[in-house]
XYZ file of C-alpha atoms in Angstrom:
682
model
C 18.445 -14.653 -7.267
C 16.114 -17.098 -9.034
C 14.394 -20.242 -7.964
C 11.597 -22.574 -9.015
C 9.390 -21.237 -6.241
C 5.628 -21.721 -6.223
C 3.487 -19.725 -8.627
C 0.321 -20.365 -6.639
C -1.651 -17.312 -5.586
C -1.005 -16.074 -2.085
C -4.190 -16.109 -0.006
C -4.883 -12.857 1.741
C -7.201 -11.850 4.504
C -8.093 -8.694 6.344
C -4.823 -8.210 8.121
C -5.018 -5.222 10.351
C -6.940 -4.912 13.573
C -5.460 -1.469 14.172
C -3.840 1.222 12.109
C -0.171 0.512 11.550
C 0.913 4.041 12.342
C 1.968 5.666 15.571
C -0.003 8.481 17.153
C 0.475 11.238 14.576
C -0.123 9.024 11.564
C -2.993 7.206 13.270
C -4.740 10.530 13.763
C -4.357 11.330 10.085
C -5.790 7.977 9.018
C -8.654 8.283 11.487
C -9.480 11.689 10.050
C -9.543 10.266 6.537
C -11.928 7.442 7.460
C -14.833 9.670 8.355
C -18.548 10.056 7.840
C -18.518 13.838 7.395
C -17.421 16.253 4.750
C -13.905 16.299 3.406
C -11.553 18.838 4.932
C -10.135 21.792 3.067
C -7.267 21.226 0.662
C -3.992 20.802 2.576
C -1.149 23.252 2.296
C 1.522 22.514 -0.259
C 3.829 19.897 1.253
C 7.371 20.818 2.158
C 10.441 18.604 2.476
C 10.378 16.931 5.848
C 13.253 16.770 8.275
C 13.990 13.321 9.636
C 12.300 13.008 13.020
C 15.000 11.623 15.335
C 12.381 10.442 17.832
C 11.138 7.854 15.343
C 14.528 6.523 14.263
C 15.522 3.124 15.624
C 18.406 3.309 18.068
C 21.495 1.171 17.614
C 21.277 -1.610 20.156
C 24.264 -3.532 21.390
C 23.762 -7.324 21.375
C 23.397 -7.204 25.155
C 20.750 -4.451 24.974
C 18.778 -6.378 22.382
C 18.916 -9.556 24.448
C 17.650 -7.645 27.494
C 14.712 -6.155 25.554
C 13.788 -9.583 24.225
C 14.110 -11.054 27.728
C 11.768 -8.416 29.140
C 9.241 -8.935 26.319
C 9.395 -12.672 26.945
C 8.787 -12.179 30.668
C 5.680 -10.071 29.992
C 4.300 -11.931 26.954
C 1.444 -13.563 28.898
C 0.221 -10.175 30.083
C 0.611 -8.814 26.545
C -1.495 -11.675 25.165
C -4.260 -10.913 27.685
C -4.158 -7.199 26.892
C -4.599 -8.002 23.194
C -7.624 -10.168 23.944
C -6.038 -13.389 22.738
C -7.756 -16.627 23.690
C -6.767 -18.902 26.561
C -5.116 -21.363 24.150
C -3.010 -18.674 22.459
C 0.530 -17.801 23.513
C 3.044 -15.329 22.145
C 6.649 -16.091 21.173
C 9.004 -13.100 20.992
C 10.862 -12.848 17.688
C 12.474 -9.397 17.730
C 12.354 -5.936 19.296
C 13.065 -2.571 17.647
C 13.453 0.486 19.918
C 12.961 4.078 18.766
C 14.818 7.037 20.224
C 11.642 8.241 21.979
C 11.336 4.915 23.816
C 8.700 3.378 21.553
C 9.122 -0.385 21.241
C 8.087 -2.404 18.208
C 7.911 -6.000 19.430
C 7.427 -8.721 16.850
C 5.764 -11.946 17.984
C 4.962 -15.336 16.563
C 1.919 -17.135 18.003
C 0.972 -20.619 19.164
C -2.439 -22.176 19.698
C -2.737 -25.122 22.090
C 1.029 -25.470 21.713
C 0.930 -25.610 17.901
C 2.697 -22.979 15.747
C 0.276 -20.579 14.055
C 1.399 -19.873 10.488
C 0.103 -16.415 9.595
C -0.348 -15.582 13.282
C 2.549 -13.144 13.578
C 1.976 -9.615 14.833
C 3.814 -6.427 15.802
C 2.913 -4.544 18.978
C 3.916 -0.889 19.295
C 4.129 0.341 22.890
C 5.236 3.660 24.356
C 7.996 4.049 26.902
C 5.524 3.518 29.745
C 4.593 0.139 28.286
C 1.138 1.176 27.030
C 0.096 -0.501 23.774
C -0.362 2.069 21.006
C -0.915 0.095 17.813
C -1.003 -3.533 16.658
C -0.286 -4.911 13.173
C -1.500 -8.470 12.618
C -0.854 -10.844 9.738
C -4.482 -11.949 10.092
C -7.389 -10.226 11.767
C -9.416 -13.425 12.076
C -10.001 -14.772 15.595
C -8.044 -17.963 16.300
C -10.386 -20.878 16.891
C -10.432 -24.363 15.360
C -13.007 -27.117 15.662
C -10.590 -29.689 17.033
C -6.968 -30.713 17.307
C -7.283 -34.328 16.136
C -6.495 -34.757 12.404
C -8.904 -36.710 10.221
C -6.175 -37.150 7.591
C -3.123 -39.285 8.515
C 0.271 -37.635 8.536
C 1.505 -40.076 5.882
C -1.071 -38.776 3.402
C 0.122 -35.192 3.876
C 3.714 -36.333 3.437
C 2.888 -38.188 0.224
C 1.117 -35.137 -1.185
C 4.096 -32.910 -0.415
C 6.613 -35.331 -1.896
C 4.582 -35.485 -5.106
C 4.468 -31.678 -5.262
C 8.253 -31.589 -4.838
C 8.738 -34.203 -7.570
C 6.587 -32.128 -9.914
C 9.139 -29.349 -9.415
C 12.159 -31.550 -10.089
C 12.720 -33.006 -6.623
C 14.063 -36.521 -6.220
C 13.443 -37.333 -2.557
C 10.930 -40.055 -1.714
C 10.322 -38.882 1.848
C 9.849 -35.568 3.623
C 12.387 -34.013 5.932
C 9.697 -33.173 8.463
C 5.945 -33.135 9.037
C 4.348 -31.224 11.883
C 0.889 -30.173 12.994
C 0.218 -26.429 12.781
C -2.634 -23.963 12.713
C -2.888 -22.395 9.256
C -4.290 -18.880 9.656
C -2.967 -17.017 6.616
C -5.962 -17.514 4.317
C -9.116 -16.744 6.239
C -10.678 -19.144 8.714
C -7.937 -20.862 10.793
C -7.735 -24.631 10.378
C -5.730 -27.514 11.782
C -3.140 -28.443 9.185
C 0.113 -30.237 8.474
C 3.248 -28.406 7.389
C 5.461 -30.764 5.416
C 8.976 -29.822 4.354
C 10.649 -31.719 1.510
C 14.397 -31.316 0.942
C 16.750 -32.558 -1.763
C 17.488 -30.600 -4.922
C 15.345 -28.716 -7.400
C 15.590 -29.379 -11.129
C 18.323 -26.740 -11.634
C 20.470 -27.999 -8.763
C 19.271 -25.464 -6.200
C 18.655 -27.014 -2.791
C 14.987 -27.718 -2.160
C 13.043 -26.788 0.951
C 9.454 -26.978 -0.261
C 6.836 -26.256 2.400
C 3.384 -27.705 1.719
C 0.393 -26.906 3.943
C -2.324 -29.589 3.988
C -5.747 -29.314 5.631
C -5.739 -31.964 8.365
C -9.519 -32.417 8.062
C -9.905 -32.766 4.281
C -6.423 -33.478 2.898
C -6.722 -30.461 0.575
C -3.503 -28.610 -0.215
C -3.919 -25.110 1.176
C -0.627 -23.481 0.266
C 2.966 -24.099 -0.718
C 6.137 -22.080 -0.891
C 9.830 -22.573 -1.470
C 12.014 -22.020 1.595
C 15.222 -21.451 -0.384
C 15.298 -17.792 -1.318
C 17.275 -17.050 -4.397
C 19.721 -14.552 -5.075
C 43.840 -6.944 -0.155
C 41.437 -9.064 -2.515
C 41.720 -9.178 -6.258
C 38.058 -9.629 -7.108
C 36.499 -10.358 -10.467
C 33.851 -7.646 -10.255
C 34.987 -5.009 -7.761
C 38.670 -4.683 -8.579
C 41.297 -4.644 -5.869
C 39.704 -4.187 -2.459
C 40.658 -4.371 1.196
C 39.379 -7.455 3.024
C 39.190 -8.096 6.749
C 40.778 -11.489 7.415
C 42.225 -13.396 10.371
C 45.868 -14.388 10.872
C 46.899 -17.299 13.035
C 50.626 -17.906 12.982
C 51.660 -17.938 9.344
C 48.156 -18.728 8.045
C 45.514 -16.261 6.887
C 41.815 -17.160 6.584
C 38.721 -15.454 5.147
C 37.327 -14.949 8.623
C 36.037 -11.440 9.330
C 36.418 -10.959 13.065
C 35.291 -7.334 12.797
C 31.884 -8.386 11.460
C 30.647 -11.157 13.685
C 33.083 -13.790 12.433
C 31.665 -13.996 8.905
C 33.559 -16.757 7.081
C 33.867 -17.645 3.414
C 34.220 -21.279 2.331
C 35.157 -23.118 -0.870
C 32.715 -25.895 -1.795
C 34.993 -26.877 -4.690
C 31.961 -27.790 -6.838
C 30.269 -29.802 -4.111
C 26.584 -29.300 -3.239
C 26.470 -30.133 0.466
C 28.268 -29.382 3.688
C 30.227 -26.284 4.575
C 33.271 -26.835 2.377
C 36.768 -25.691 3.272
C 37.512 -22.324 4.860
C 39.665 -20.297 2.481
C 43.171 -20.205 3.956
C 46.656 -19.487 2.636
C 50.077 -18.288 3.688
C 49.682 -14.699 2.445
C 46.942 -12.084 2.674
C 46.424 -11.435 -1.035
C 43.367 -13.303 -2.318
C 42.684 -14.217 -5.930
C 43.944 -12.731 -9.158
C 40.806 -11.150 -10.583
C 39.984 -14.130 -12.825
C 38.369 -17.537 -12.458
C 41.776 -19.230 -12.783
C 42.120 -18.707 -9.025
C 39.474 -20.254 -6.785
C 40.146 -17.491 -4.261
C 38.862 -14.802 -6.657
C 35.226 -15.775 -6.113
C 35.995 -16.098 -2.415
C 37.326 -12.537 -2.362
C 34.223 -11.231 -4.164
C 31.862 -13.008 -1.769
C 33.836 -11.944 1.306
C 33.910 -8.336 0.096
C 30.178 -8.423 -0.629
C 29.412 -9.701 2.869
C 31.707 -7.052 4.356
C 30.043 -4.186 2.472
C 26.544 -5.493 3.202
C 27.289 -5.682 6.937
C 28.638 -2.114 6.886
C 25.688 -0.859 4.814
C 23.138 -2.155 7.318
C 25.162 -0.978 10.303
C 25.910 2.533 9.056
C 22.590 3.138 7.286
C 20.131 1.621 9.761
C 22.154 0.819 12.873
C 21.621 -2.920 12.283
C 24.380 -5.238 13.543
C 24.288 -8.301 11.291
C 21.443 -10.169 9.687
C 19.712 -10.976 12.980
C 20.791 -7.664 14.543
C 22.624 -9.690 17.180
C 26.224 -9.014 16.120
C 26.687 -12.543 14.754
C 27.947 -13.130 11.215
C 26.562 -15.569 8.683
C 28.859 -17.396 6.251
C 29.339 -17.675 2.502
C 29.964 -20.698 0.267
C 31.356 -20.289 -3.245
C 31.957 -22.684 -6.157
C 28.659 -24.512 -5.576
C 27.986 -27.280 -8.101
C 29.210 -27.259 -11.665
C 28.132 -24.468 -14.032
C 25.387 -23.642 -11.534
C 23.747 -20.400 -12.694
C 22.278 -19.163 -9.429
C 22.879 -17.953 -5.884
C 20.666 -18.443 -2.863
C 20.081 -17.711 0.787
C 19.243 -20.632 3.113
C 17.844 -19.992 6.591
C 18.665 -23.575 7.492
C 22.425 -22.996 7.369
C 22.161 -19.229 7.850
C 24.405 -18.864 4.839
C 24.757 -17.562 1.300
C 25.769 -19.836 -1.548
C 27.056 -18.885 -4.997
C 27.355 -20.863 -8.202
C 29.996 -20.219 -10.861
C 27.620 -19.442 -13.724
C 27.494 -20.925 -17.195
C 30.684 -22.849 -18.016
C 31.966 -21.789 -14.582
C 32.971 -18.472 -16.165
C 30.858 -15.917 -14.291
C 30.489 -16.649 -10.567
C 27.385 -15.007 -9.126
C 29.413 -13.166 -6.493
C 28.902 -9.556 -7.576
C 28.251 -6.865 -4.996
C 24.512 -6.423 -5.568
C 23.975 -10.196 -5.585
C 25.739 -10.495 -2.228
C 23.589 -7.702 -0.816
C 20.507 -9.327 -2.307
C 21.136 -12.728 -0.722
C 22.029 -11.397 2.732
C 18.912 -9.239 2.649
C 16.774 -12.371 2.323
C 18.121 -13.231 5.745
C 17.183 -9.792 7.082
C 13.640 -10.175 5.734
C 13.362 -13.631 7.278
C 14.359 -12.237 10.666
C 12.027 -9.229 10.484
C 8.756 -9.310 8.520
C 9.141 -12.948 7.450
C 7.365 -12.265 4.138
C 5.990 -15.526 2.734
C 7.902 -16.492 -0.404
C 4.904 -16.755 -2.719
C 2.305 -14.441 -4.246
C 2.451 -10.707 -3.564
C 4.264 -11.154 -0.251
C 6.887 -13.178 -2.137
C 7.244 -10.366 -4.660
C 7.805 -7.944 -1.792
C 10.377 -10.352 -0.325
C 12.324 -10.436 -3.594
C 11.977 -6.703 -4.121
C 13.330 -6.029 -0.633
C 16.473 -7.949 -1.571
C 16.784 -6.039 -4.847
C 16.222 -2.718 -3.061
C 18.764 -3.431 -0.340
C 21.231 -5.020 -2.778
C 21.051 -1.802 -4.782
C 21.590 0.155 -1.576
C 24.720 -1.905 -0.866
C 26.105 -1.212 -4.331
C 25.658 2.553 -3.978
C 26.965 2.458 -0.397
C 30.203 0.665 -1.395
C 30.979 3.435 -3.898
C 33.314 1.110 -5.760
C 34.680 2.532 -9.015
C 34.764 -0.929 -10.609
C 31.105 -1.583 -9.807
C 29.370 1.771 -9.522
C 25.910 2.096 -8.024
C 23.006 1.611 -10.412
C 19.385 0.469 -10.534
C 20.233 -2.658 -12.503
C 20.257 -6.072 -10.825
C 23.023 -8.539 -11.667
C 24.518 -6.433 -14.437
C 28.017 -7.802 -13.764
C 27.317 -11.547 -13.817
C 26.085 -11.869 -17.437
C 23.423 -14.347 -16.413
C 21.619 -13.932 -19.758
C 24.794 -14.502 -21.767
C 24.381 -11.279 -23.740
C 25.643 -8.688 -21.269
C 22.174 -7.560 -20.164
C 21.164 -7.272 -16.504
C 18.927 -9.744 -14.756
C 16.410 -7.046 -13.742
C 15.725 -3.329 -14.295
C 14.223 -1.221 -11.503
C 13.284 1.818 -13.605
C 11.172 -0.233 -16.017
C 10.976 -3.849 -14.805
C 9.214 -5.139 -17.935
C 12.436 -4.641 -19.915
C 13.508 -8.093 -18.686
C 10.600 -9.627 -20.614
C 8.645 -10.928 -17.626
C 8.478 -8.505 -14.702
C 5.491 -6.324 -13.920
C 5.849 -2.538 -14.150
C 2.646 -1.980 -12.180
C 0.140 -3.776 -9.987
C -2.835 -5.588 -11.516
C -5.301 -8.128 -10.215
C -3.428 -11.417 -10.455
C 0.114 -10.012 -10.363
C 0.691 -12.329 -7.382
C 0.301 -15.315 -9.722
C 3.648 -14.472 -11.331
C 6.906 -15.980 -10.148
C 8.095 -13.847 -7.228
C 11.055 -12.584 -9.260
C 8.597 -11.038 -11.712
C 5.884 -9.830 -9.307
C 8.704 -8.031 -7.471
C 8.768 -5.552 -10.336
C 5.921 -3.551 -8.797
C 7.885 -2.734 -5.638
C 11.188 -2.335 -7.489
C 9.549 0.217 -9.779
C 7.980 1.990 -6.782
C 11.358 2.245 -5.088
C 13.061 3.619 -8.186
C 10.336 6.242 -8.664
C 10.422 7.210 -4.988
C 14.200 7.559 -5.156
C 14.779 9.173 -8.538
C 11.413 10.127 -10.014
C 9.979 9.399 -13.451
C 11.203 10.273 -16.926
C 14.551 10.185 -18.672
C 17.794 10.741 -16.755
C 21.393 9.546 -16.550
C 22.804 8.345 -13.197
C 26.431 7.229 -12.882
C 26.607 6.853 -16.644
C 23.505 4.651 -16.944
C 20.455 5.924 -18.850
C 16.992 5.420 -17.344
C 13.509 6.337 -18.537
C 10.888 5.359 -16.003
C 7.202 5.422 -16.992
C 4.152 5.681 -14.690
C 0.910 3.725 -14.822
C -1.235 6.869 -14.719
C 0.900 8.913 -17.102
C 1.609 11.525 -14.419
C 5.112 12.485 -13.290
C 6.698 11.541 -9.975
C 9.376 13.604 -8.221
C 11.838 11.485 -6.248
C 12.981 12.176 -2.684
C 16.424 10.625 -3.039
C 17.607 7.072 -2.473
C 18.739 7.642 1.121
C 15.290 8.707 2.292
C 13.576 6.013 0.238
C 15.762 3.366 1.913
C 14.872 4.675 5.362
C 11.154 4.491 4.565
C 11.387 0.936 3.208
C 13.523 -0.377 6.060
C 11.268 1.088 8.748
C 8.209 -0.411 7.063
C 9.953 -3.793 6.751
C 11.017 -3.894 10.392
C 7.977 -2.347 12.105
C 4.947 -2.495 9.730
C 5.141 -5.539 7.451
C 4.077 -9.055 8.486
C 4.340 -12.470 6.830
C 1.201 -11.877 4.735
C 1.759 -8.252 3.659
C 0.663 -7.621 0.072
C 1.013 -4.518 -2.110
C -1.981 -2.693 -0.641
C -0.600 -3.361 2.847
C 2.884 -2.281 1.752
C 1.471 1.068 0.670
C -0.165 1.480 4.091
C 3.035 0.454 5.870
C 5.362 2.710 3.902
C 3.018 5.675 4.324
C 2.996 5.074 8.067
C 6.790 4.851 8.042
C 7.133 8.052 6.003
C 4.703 9.827 8.309
C 6.680 8.861 11.379
C 10.040 9.754 9.871
C 9.201 12.951 7.980
C 5.662 14.007 8.929
C 2.303 13.389 7.283
C 2.261 16.771 5.540
C 5.778 16.413 4.152
C 6.977 16.130 0.587
C 8.281 12.664 1.456
C 4.857 11.423 2.599
C 3.171 12.759 -0.543
C 5.913 11.252 -2.716
C 5.243 7.802 -1.240
C 1.570 8.193 -2.196
C 2.443 9.347 -5.701
C 5.051 6.648 -6.315
C 2.569 3.919 -5.323
C -0.123 5.478 -7.515
C 2.397 5.481 -10.362
C 2.544 1.666 -10.100
C -1.282 1.420 -9.788
C -1.457 0.941 -6.010
C -3.727 3.559 -4.438
C -4.377 7.146 -5.385
C -2.223 10.206 -5.816
C -1.660 12.644 -2.969
C -4.172 14.995 -4.618
C -6.757 12.195 -4.877
C -6.305 11.525 -8.581
C -5.091 8.473 -10.468
C -4.178 5.098 -9.021
C -6.252 2.007 -8.512
C -6.074 0.984 -4.886
C -7.775 3.624 -2.757
C -6.178 6.367 -0.691
C -6.466 10.116 -1.120
C -9.799 11.949 -0.925
C -12.322 10.931 1.745
C -12.727 7.268 2.624
C -15.660 5.517 4.305
C -14.929 2.039 5.530
C -16.564 -1.097 6.940
C -14.432 -3.708 8.720
C -17.363 -5.929 9.685
C -16.745 -9.499 8.542
C -19.604 -11.217 6.713
C -19.581 -14.952 5.904
C -20.344 -15.858 2.271
C -22.310 -19.156 2.135
C -21.411 -21.777 -0.458
C -23.739 -21.524 -3.487
C -26.199 -19.633 -1.315
C -28.128 -16.385 -1.133
C -26.446 -13.033 -1.548
C -25.000 -11.361 1.549
C -24.530 -7.633 2.073
C -22.402 -5.146 3.950
C -23.410 -1.513 4.267
C -21.661 1.842 4.616
C -23.578 5.013 5.461
C -22.325 8.278 3.951
C -23.525 11.616 5.314
C -22.555 15.254 5.280
C -21.722 15.420 1.566
C -23.409 17.614 -0.986
C -24.729 16.694 -4.400
C -24.194 13.454 -6.238
C -21.437 10.853 -6.041
C -18.466 11.253 -8.433
C -17.975 9.592 -11.784
C -14.813 7.957 -10.438
C -16.019 6.562 -7.120
C -13.483 4.009 -5.889
C -14.732 0.785 -4.316
C -11.999 -1.244 -2.565
C -13.000 -4.840 -1.809
C -11.239 -7.335 0.484
C -12.771 -10.806 0.220
C -11.257 -14.161 1.179
C -12.448 -16.995 -1.086
C -10.810 -20.176 -2.354
C -12.321 -19.961 -5.890
C -13.131 -16.346 -6.641
C -14.686 -17.140 -10.004
C -17.782 -18.328 -8.096
C -18.476 -14.812 -6.868
C -20.731 -12.111 -8.306
C -20.143 -8.716 -6.695
C -22.315 -5.602 -6.957
C -22.264 -2.123 -5.466
C -25.809 -0.976 -4.665
C -26.255 2.780 -4.432
C -28.585 4.732 -2.136
C -31.199 4.801 -4.941
C -31.237 0.997 -5.139
C -29.421 0.889 -8.475
C -26.864 -1.920 -8.714
C -23.443 -1.467 -10.331
C -21.731 -4.709 -11.322
C -18.146 -4.931 -10.059
C -17.371 -8.566 -10.856
C -19.085 -11.242 -12.934
C -19.178 -15.004 -12.380
C -16.378 -16.948 -14.130
C -16.129 -20.735 -14.061
C -12.482 -20.568 -15.209
C -11.146 -18.120 -12.602
C -9.733 -20.471 -9.956
C -7.549 -17.913 -8.204
C -7.920 -17.157 -4.507
C -9.563 -14.045 -3.051
C -10.768 -10.697 -4.347
C -8.619 -7.834 -3.145
C -9.170 -5.116 -5.693
C -10.280 -1.532 -6.204
C -12.974 -0.832 -8.798
C -13.861 2.564 -10.288
C -17.613 3.200 -10.653
C -19.430 5.986 -12.477
C -21.918 6.751 -9.708
C -22.702 10.309 -10.799
C -26.437 9.510 -10.987
C -26.485 8.562 -7.291
C -26.906 10.907 -4.339
C -23.684 10.913 -2.352
C -25.445 10.633 1.008
C -27.229 7.476 2.054
C -26.500 3.806 2.517
C -24.194 2.139 0.021
C -24.212 -1.645 -0.030
C -21.712 -4.249 -1.163
C -23.636 -7.332 -2.340
C -21.831 -10.621 -2.823
C -23.199 -13.986 -3.942
C -21.455 -17.359 -4.344
C -23.054 -19.051 -7.372
C -21.260 -22.441 -7.399
C -20.557 -25.238 -4.937
C -17.517 -26.372 -2.921
C -16.015 -23.068 -1.780
C -16.883 -20.523 0.904
C -15.482 -17.153 1.819
C -15.699 -14.004 3.901
C -16.125 -10.299 3.251
C -13.291 -8.989 5.389
C -14.052 -5.344 4.724
C -14.564 -2.762 2.003
C -14.124 0.971 1.409
C -15.673 3.806 -0.573
C -13.312 6.607 -1.590
C -14.631 9.924 -2.892
C -11.636 11.518 -4.708
């Protein structure tokens, strides 16, 4: 649920070499990115009916294995068809199959045998095997100067160990160091990935990943690999548990759900612990006086989460392979946390302050298991905006689990961790209707929101999901009062939680990649909504409006928002290198077929990779030659990249003509790239 994960900005690049949508949605996007006049106003949207052709089918483990085997057998041909270089190879990670035969195959990538971090991609192909669309974590071509490091491995290890110690780690050596290609922040480079284990300062296991440039020794990135988050239970009352009997002994072993087991660590911090076993099938007494109470809560949470994913999305277990994970309870002493660990493929729960409130409530269980689902689908990096989306996905799905269970002792709500009293005053850990109520989370997107801890930057997506589900304004749901605001002051009408979950899950499993940020998430969820309900549906428009209400993109009618979308968009995807402390560079877009002058709220969306964005001065130059300053130089702004939408009063400019983005680096040591930019006429 919480961790001391990195607060460093996530670097972002131009990530898509093709539209993320399938045919119908792709056509819509292509029509919007035009050089002619805007089309007539669309008809009023109507509620869409779920398109069964674009719903993922439920695969048996054997069917999934066969699809992966086939993708693996044809991966070399796929790499050639995508135009990958001779040194690049694909590694199959997962396959999702739609009812109409469309396959969404997720790949990792290698270069000269080295793993490419930020090289993941999703290939959509029709039932004949023809490639339809490709979503890439990075659009930059893979090519590095050489494969021989100039910096010794020991130096990278020392740097990583020091970073871990700064965060409370105690280990004097790394668990592993390997050569990789780092491609998640612009130009690919040879690098080291160092992983440091041990414990963090609050007792949470540590798995700090540090990426070091193998040519210069500069730290490029870091993230935390530990993602935090009849039985008589403490939180869910008396429930039915699936257990296993052998002779006269019962164990918390769920044979109906992939053999998911629940263990007692008995306040230890390592190993598996002891499988809960006893001579009768009644577990716990509803209080902490029985060690089996927390075991019953955790086992029940895993059971309900498995059923939620299976019955809501057709997913069989965390990896969709029918295999269960396992749970460990009673971790440490007064440990106020819970976490998911890919290394053990398990969930671990502390007992809370004074060992009085174990973190084994239903939404926490759903939250932690969902980290595993994210890891085995999009693989969202656990830092910056992608880290916020990772955390929000767990909150969204944990909330879905709570509503799905329909337990009268823990009714569904849009509060996170309301049962575990983690703050000591009875308040929840997080609020989805207005995230800022927790004192740190963001209600809406802003430039730099990715600098927050991922548990706070997640507020943007949590708020989006609440608005998409329930809409804005005051309301009471299951006895809980909510009053959700919007960034633009305009109302949002929800489409219901069930539809919102379907949109998010489809985007997670077929549109998101490891480097997806909030702008990309908007694109991905719109594509998902278009496939499921149609691009002219109420659901599609609601996704636009809910994102605009958290300051990502524009409303469905072209108004409000801050991240593009709506209206008519003109786009350049030509990459332009920005020299270090050099002359200004430009990128042009030609607009034609419009009448009159440009609007007073012209939106300029900029995507620039740069390792010290304060060096940059950015101008929009209109057809008349007049320059409009978008961003000034700042010697104190050390954050990475410029990925932002600016609003310009360009009403004095003719709409038609060549518009130019002008960028100059005015200080030494850092370079960058214009990945692309857009003009949107609302």
